[in-house]
PDB file of C-alpha atoms in Angstrom:
ATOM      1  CA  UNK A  14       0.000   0.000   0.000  1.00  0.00           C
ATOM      2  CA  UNK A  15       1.724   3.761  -1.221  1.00  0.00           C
ATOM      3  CA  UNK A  16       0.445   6.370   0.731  1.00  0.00           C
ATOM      4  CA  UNK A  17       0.271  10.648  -0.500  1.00  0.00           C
ATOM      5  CA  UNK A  18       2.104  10.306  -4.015  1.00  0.00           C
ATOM      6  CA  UNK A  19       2.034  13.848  -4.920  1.00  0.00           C
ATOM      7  CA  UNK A  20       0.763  13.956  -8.716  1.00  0.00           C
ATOM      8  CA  UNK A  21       0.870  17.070 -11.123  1.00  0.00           C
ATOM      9  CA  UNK A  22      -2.795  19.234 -11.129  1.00  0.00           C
ATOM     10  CA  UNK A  23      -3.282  19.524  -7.532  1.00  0.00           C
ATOM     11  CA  UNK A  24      -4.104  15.613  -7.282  1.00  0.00           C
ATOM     12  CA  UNK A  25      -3.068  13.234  -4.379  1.00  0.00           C
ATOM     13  CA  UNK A  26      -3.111   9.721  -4.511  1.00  0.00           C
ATOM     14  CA  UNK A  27      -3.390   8.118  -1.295  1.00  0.00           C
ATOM     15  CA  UNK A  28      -3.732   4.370  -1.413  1.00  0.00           C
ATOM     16  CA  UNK A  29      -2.546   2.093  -3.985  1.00  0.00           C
ATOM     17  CA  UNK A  30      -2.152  -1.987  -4.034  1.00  0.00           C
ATOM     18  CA  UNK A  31      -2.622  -4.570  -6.234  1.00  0.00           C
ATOM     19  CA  UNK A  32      -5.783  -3.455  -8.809  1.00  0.00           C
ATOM     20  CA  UNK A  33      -6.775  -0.883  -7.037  1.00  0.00           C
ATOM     21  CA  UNK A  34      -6.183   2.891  -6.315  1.00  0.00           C
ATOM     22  CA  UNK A  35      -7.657   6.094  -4.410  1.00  0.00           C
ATOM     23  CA  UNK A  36      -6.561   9.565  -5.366  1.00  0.00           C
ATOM     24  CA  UNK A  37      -8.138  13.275  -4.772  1.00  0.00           C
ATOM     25  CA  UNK A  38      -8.475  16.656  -5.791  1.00  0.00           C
ATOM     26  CA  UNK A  39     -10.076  19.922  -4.237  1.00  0.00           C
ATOM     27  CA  UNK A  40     -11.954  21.789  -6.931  1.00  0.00           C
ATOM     28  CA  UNK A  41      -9.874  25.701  -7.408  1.00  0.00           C
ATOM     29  CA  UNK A  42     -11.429  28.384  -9.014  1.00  0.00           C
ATOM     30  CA  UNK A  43      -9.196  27.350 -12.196  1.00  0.00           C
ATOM     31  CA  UNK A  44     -10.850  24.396 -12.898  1.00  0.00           C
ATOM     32  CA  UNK A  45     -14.309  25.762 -13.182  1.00  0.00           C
ATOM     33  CA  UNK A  46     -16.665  25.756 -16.442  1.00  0.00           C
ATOM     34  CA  UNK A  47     -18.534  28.748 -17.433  1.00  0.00           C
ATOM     35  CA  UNK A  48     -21.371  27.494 -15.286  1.00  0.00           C
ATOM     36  CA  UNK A  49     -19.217  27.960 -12.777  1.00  0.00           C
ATOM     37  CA  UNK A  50     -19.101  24.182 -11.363  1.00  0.00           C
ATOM     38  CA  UNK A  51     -15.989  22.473 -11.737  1.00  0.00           C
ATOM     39  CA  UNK A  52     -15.051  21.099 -15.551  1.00  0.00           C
ATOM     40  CA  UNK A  53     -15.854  17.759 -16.209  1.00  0.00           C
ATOM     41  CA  UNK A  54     -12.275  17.750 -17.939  1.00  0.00           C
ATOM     42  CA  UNK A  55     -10.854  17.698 -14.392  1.00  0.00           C
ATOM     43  CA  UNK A  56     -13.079  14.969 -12.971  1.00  0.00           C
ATOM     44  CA  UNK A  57     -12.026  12.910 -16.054  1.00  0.00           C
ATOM     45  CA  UNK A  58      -8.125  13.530 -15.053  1.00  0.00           C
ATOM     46  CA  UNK A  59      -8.843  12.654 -11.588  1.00  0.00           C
ATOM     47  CA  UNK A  60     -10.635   9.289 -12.146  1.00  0.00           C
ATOM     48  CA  UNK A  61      -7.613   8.326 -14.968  1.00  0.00           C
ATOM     49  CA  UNK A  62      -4.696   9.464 -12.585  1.00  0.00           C
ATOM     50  CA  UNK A  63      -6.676   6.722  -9.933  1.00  0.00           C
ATOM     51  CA  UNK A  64      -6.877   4.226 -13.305  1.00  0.00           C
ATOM     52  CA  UNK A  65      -3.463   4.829 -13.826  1.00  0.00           C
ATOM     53  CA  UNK A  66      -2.049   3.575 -10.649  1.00  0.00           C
ATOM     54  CA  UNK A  67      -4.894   1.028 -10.353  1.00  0.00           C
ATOM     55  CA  UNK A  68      -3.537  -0.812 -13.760  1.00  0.00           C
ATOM     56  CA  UNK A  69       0.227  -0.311 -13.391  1.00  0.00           C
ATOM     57  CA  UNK A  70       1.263  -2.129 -10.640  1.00  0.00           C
ATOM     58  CA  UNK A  71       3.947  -4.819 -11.676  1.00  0.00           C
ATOM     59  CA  UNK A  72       3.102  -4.054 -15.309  1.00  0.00           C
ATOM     60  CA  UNK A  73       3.447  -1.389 -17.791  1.00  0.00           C
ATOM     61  CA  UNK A  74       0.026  -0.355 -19.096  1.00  0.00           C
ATOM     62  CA  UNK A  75      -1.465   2.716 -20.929  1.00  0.00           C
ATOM     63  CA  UNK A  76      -5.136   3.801 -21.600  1.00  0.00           C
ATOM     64  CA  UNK A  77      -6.947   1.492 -24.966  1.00  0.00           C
ATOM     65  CA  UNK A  78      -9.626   3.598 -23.825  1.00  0.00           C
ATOM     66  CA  UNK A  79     -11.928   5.865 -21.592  1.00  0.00           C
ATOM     67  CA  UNK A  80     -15.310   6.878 -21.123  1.00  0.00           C
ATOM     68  CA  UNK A  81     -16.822   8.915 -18.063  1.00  0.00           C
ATOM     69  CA  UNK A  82     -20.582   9.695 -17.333  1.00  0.00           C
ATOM     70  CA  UNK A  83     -20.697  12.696 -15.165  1.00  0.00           C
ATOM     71  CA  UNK A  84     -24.212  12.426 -12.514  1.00  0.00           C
ATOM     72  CA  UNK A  85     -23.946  15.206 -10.408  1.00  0.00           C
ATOM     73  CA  UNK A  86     -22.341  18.858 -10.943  1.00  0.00           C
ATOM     74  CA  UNK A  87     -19.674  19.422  -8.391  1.00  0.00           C
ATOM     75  CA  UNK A  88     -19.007  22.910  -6.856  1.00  0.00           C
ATOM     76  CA  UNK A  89     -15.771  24.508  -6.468  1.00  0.00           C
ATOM     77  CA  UNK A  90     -14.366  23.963  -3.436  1.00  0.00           C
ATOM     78  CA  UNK A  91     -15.274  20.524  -3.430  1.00  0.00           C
ATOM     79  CA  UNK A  92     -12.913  17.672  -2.107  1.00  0.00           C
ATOM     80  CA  UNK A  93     -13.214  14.910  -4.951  1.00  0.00           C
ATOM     81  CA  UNK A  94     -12.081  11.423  -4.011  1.00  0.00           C
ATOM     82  CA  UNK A  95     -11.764   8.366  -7.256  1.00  0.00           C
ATOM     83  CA  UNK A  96     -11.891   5.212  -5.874  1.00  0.00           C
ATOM     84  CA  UNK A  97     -10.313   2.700  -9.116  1.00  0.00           C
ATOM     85  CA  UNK A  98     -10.965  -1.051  -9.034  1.00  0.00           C
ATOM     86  CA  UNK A  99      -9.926  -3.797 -11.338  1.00  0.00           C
ATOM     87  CA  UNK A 100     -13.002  -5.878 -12.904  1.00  0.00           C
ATOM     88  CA  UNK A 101     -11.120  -8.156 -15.246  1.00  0.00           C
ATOM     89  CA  UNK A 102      -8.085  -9.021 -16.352  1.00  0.00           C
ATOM     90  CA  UNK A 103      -7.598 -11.168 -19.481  1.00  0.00           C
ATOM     91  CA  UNK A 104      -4.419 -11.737 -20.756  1.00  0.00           C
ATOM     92  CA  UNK A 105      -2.762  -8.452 -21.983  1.00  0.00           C
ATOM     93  CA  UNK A 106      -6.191  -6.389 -21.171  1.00  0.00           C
ATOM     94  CA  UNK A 107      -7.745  -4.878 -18.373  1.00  0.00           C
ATOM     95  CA  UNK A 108     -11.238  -3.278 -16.990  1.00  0.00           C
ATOM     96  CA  UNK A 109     -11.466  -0.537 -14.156  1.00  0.00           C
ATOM     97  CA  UNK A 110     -14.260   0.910 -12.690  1.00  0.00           C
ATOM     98  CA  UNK A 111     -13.572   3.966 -11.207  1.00  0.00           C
ATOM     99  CA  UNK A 112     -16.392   6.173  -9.405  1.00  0.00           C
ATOM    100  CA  UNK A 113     -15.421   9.492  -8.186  1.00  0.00           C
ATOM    101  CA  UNK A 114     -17.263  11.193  -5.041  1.00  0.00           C
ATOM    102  CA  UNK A 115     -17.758  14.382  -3.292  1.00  0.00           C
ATOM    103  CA  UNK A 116     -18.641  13.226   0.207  1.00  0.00           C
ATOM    104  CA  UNK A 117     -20.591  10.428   0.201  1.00  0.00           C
ATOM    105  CA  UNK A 118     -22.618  11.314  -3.190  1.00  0.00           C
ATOM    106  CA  UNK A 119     -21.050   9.577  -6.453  1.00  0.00           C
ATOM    107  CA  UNK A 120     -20.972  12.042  -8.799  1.00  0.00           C
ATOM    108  CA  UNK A 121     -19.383  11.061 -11.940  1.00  0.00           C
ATOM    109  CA  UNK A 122     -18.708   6.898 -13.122  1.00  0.00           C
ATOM    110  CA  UNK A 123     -15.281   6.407 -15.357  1.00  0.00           C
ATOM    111  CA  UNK A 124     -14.465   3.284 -16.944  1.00  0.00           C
ATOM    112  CA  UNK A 125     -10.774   2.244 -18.347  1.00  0.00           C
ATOM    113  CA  UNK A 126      -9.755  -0.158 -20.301  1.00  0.00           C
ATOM    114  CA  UNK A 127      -6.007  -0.948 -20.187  1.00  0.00           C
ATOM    115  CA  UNK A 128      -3.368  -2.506 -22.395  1.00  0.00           C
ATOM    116  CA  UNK A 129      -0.114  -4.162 -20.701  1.00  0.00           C
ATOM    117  CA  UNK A 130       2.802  -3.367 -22.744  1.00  0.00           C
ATOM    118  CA  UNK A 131       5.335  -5.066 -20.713  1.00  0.00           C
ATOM    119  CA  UNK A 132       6.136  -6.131 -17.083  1.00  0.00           C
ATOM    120  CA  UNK A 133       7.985  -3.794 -14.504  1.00  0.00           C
ATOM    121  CA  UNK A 134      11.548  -4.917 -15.057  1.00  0.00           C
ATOM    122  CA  UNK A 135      11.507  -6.189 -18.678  1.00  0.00           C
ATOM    123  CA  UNK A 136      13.168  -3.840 -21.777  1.00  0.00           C
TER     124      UNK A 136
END
């Protein structure tokens, strides 16, 4: 388990293991919309910096692909946790669920998919 990796954007990922990840982000003034709520753009980055660390540990992986449905606006100000889990792994190929909170209220759902490239070690 890692424990407050410092990532570029303002983002903090706290917990890490095997498949899994947690990461968060307060919402700044810079990161708002012209609605005034934050972007979705930045509650994308947050649940794929969690995705990220979910998928690469003892591998190599990068994104195949992403999609994000967005439930609730979030406010600026707002403390924004993304909790990533593995689903499935099959062969070079991964799944990840990751749903990203403010409080207790789920407002956006991202799912990854994830190619391996390689294993931690090999050229």
């Amino acid at each position: 388990m890692t424990r407050g990796i410092e990532v570029d954007n303002g983002i903090e990922v706290d917990d890490v293991g095997p498949g899994r990840a947690k990461a968060r982000m307060r919402v700044t003034d810079a990161m708002s919309n012209l609605h005034g709520i934050a972007h979705g753009g930045y509650l994308f980055l947050l649940a794929d910096t969690a995705f990220a660390h979910a998928c690469n540990q003892g591998r190599v992986a990068l994104a195949q692909a992403a999609q994000i449905t967005f439930l609730r606006p979030v406010p600026i100000g707002a403390e924004l946790v993304a909790e990533a889990v593995e689903r499935a792994m099959t062969g070079a190929c991964g799944v990840y669920d990751v749903t990203v909170r403010h409080g207790g209220e789920v407002v956006a759902e991202f799912r990854g998919q994830s190619a391996t490239v390689r294993t931690r070690g090999a050229r």
